[in-house]
Structure formats: structure tokens, C-alpha cells
Tab-separated table of C-alpha atoms in Angstrom:
chain	number	residue	atom	x	y	z
P	118	ALA	CA	0.000	0.000	0.000
P	119	GLU	CA	1.088	3.566	-0.648
P	120	ALA	CA	2.064	5.728	2.278
P	121	GLY	CA	-0.380	8.601	2.742
P	122	SER	CA	-0.345	11.424	0.216
P	123	LYS	CA	3.382	12.072	0.393
P	124	HIS	CA	4.585	12.768	-3.138
P	125	THR	CA	8.100	13.069	-4.425
P	126	MET	CA	8.817	15.718	-7.036
P	127	ALA	CA	8.791	13.487	-10.083
P	128	ASP	CA	5.587	11.819	-8.900
P	129	LEU	CA	3.156	14.678	-9.439
P	130	TYR	CA	4.474	15.476	-12.882
P	131	SER	CA	4.579	11.822	-13.885
P	132	GLU	CA	1.047	11.271	-12.512
P	133	LEU	CA	-0.108	13.831	-15.065
P	134	GLY	CA	2.285	12.573	-17.729
P	135	VAL	CA	3.983	15.945	-18.182
P	136	PRO	CA	7.635	16.976	-17.940
P	137	ARG	CA	8.825	18.972	-14.921
P	138	THR	CA	9.237	21.916	-17.282
P	139	ALA	CA	5.542	21.891	-18.274
P	140	ASP	CA	3.766	25.236	-18.100
P	141	ALA	CA	0.372	25.780	-16.440
P	142	ALA	CA	-1.563	25.336	-19.706
P	143	THR	CA	0.153	22.001	-20.448
P	144	ILE	CA	-0.505	20.778	-16.912
P	145	LYS	CA	-4.166	21.799	-17.178
P	146	ARG	CA	-4.629	20.066	-20.559
P	147	ALA	CA	-3.027	16.874	-19.275
P	148	TYR	CA	-5.188	16.928	-16.159
P	149	ARG	CA	-8.418	17.496	-18.100
P	150	LYS	CA	-7.650	14.627	-20.448
P	151	LEU	CA	-6.877	12.236	-17.587
P	152	ALA	CA	-9.805	13.420	-15.484
P	153	LYS	CA	-12.180	12.748	-18.349
P	154	GLU	CA	-10.755	9.231	-18.911
P	155	LEU	CA	-10.590	8.315	-15.228
P	156	HIS	CA	-13.764	9.978	-13.943
P	157	PRO	CA	-15.720	7.624	-11.656
P	158	ASP	CA	-18.861	8.133	-13.787
P	159	GLN	CA	-16.948	6.701	-16.766
P	160	ASN	CA	-15.515	3.804	-14.740
P	161	LYS	CA	-18.300	2.578	-12.496
P	162	ASP	CA	-16.847	-0.929	-12.220
P	163	ASN	CA	-13.213	0.093	-11.898
P	164	PRO	CA	-12.112	1.119	-8.399
P	165	LYS	CA	-8.521	1.496	-9.624
P	166	ALA	CA	-9.634	4.250	-12.020
P	167	ALA	CA	-11.387	6.062	-9.164
P	168	GLU	CA	-8.229	5.827	-7.057
P	169	ARG	CA	-6.104	7.106	-9.937
P	170	PHE	CA	-8.630	9.916	-10.506
P	171	LYS	CA	-8.080	11.042	-6.894
P	172	THR	CA	-4.301	10.892	-7.317
P	173	VAL	CA	-4.382	12.859	-10.570
P	174	THR	CA	-6.736	15.442	-9.052
P	175	SER	CA	-4.473	15.797	-6.027
P	176	ALA	CA	-1.421	16.241	-8.279
P	177	TYR	CA	-3.242	18.863	-10.345
P	178	ASP	CA	-4.405	20.654	-7.202
P	179	ILE	CA	-0.778	21.135	-6.138
P	180	LEU	CA	0.720	21.861	-9.543
P	181	SER	CA	-2.007	24.322	-10.558
P	182	ASP	CA	-1.530	26.448	-7.430
P	183	PRO	CA	1.606	28.636	-7.785
P	184	GLU	CA	2.166	28.729	-4.026
P	185	LYS	CA	1.804	24.964	-3.504
P	186	LYS	CA	3.815	24.288	-6.642
P	187	GLY	CA	6.596	26.547	-5.368
P	188	LYS	CA	6.807	24.571	-2.135
P	189	TYR	CA	6.678	21.303	-4.059
P	190	ASP	CA	9.323	22.221	-6.624
């Protein structure tokens, strides 16, 4: 099992499938694409997708907020 919500730097970027150098627009596009694919409504019988959706959303939440992203980077 994964330990809490402790992310390493590469994790959040790799969760979204973007390079560490990605700008805000690239991060947002990647998140939207993944969120659409992984949304629980699209994957009713797939708990793994729901879990991944939460992870991706959490990663986006940090990377889309300049203050949180600054602390993370």
C-alpha cells in the first residue's frame, strides 16, 4: 500500500504525464484529459480508475496552485 499522500517531485508530474518543465496550460490540458478518462462516472466498475482519478486530481491541485507548486518544486 502507498504511504499517505506524500509525493516526491517526479511523482506529481509523472502522474499527469507531463515533464517537470511543463507550463500551467500544459498541466491543465493533461489533467483534463486524464480526469475525463478516469472519472468515476466513466468507470463505475473500476475502483482502480477512481483511485487514480483522486491521485491525478491531487497532483493537479498542487501543480495548478503557484504557491503549492513553489513549495513542491
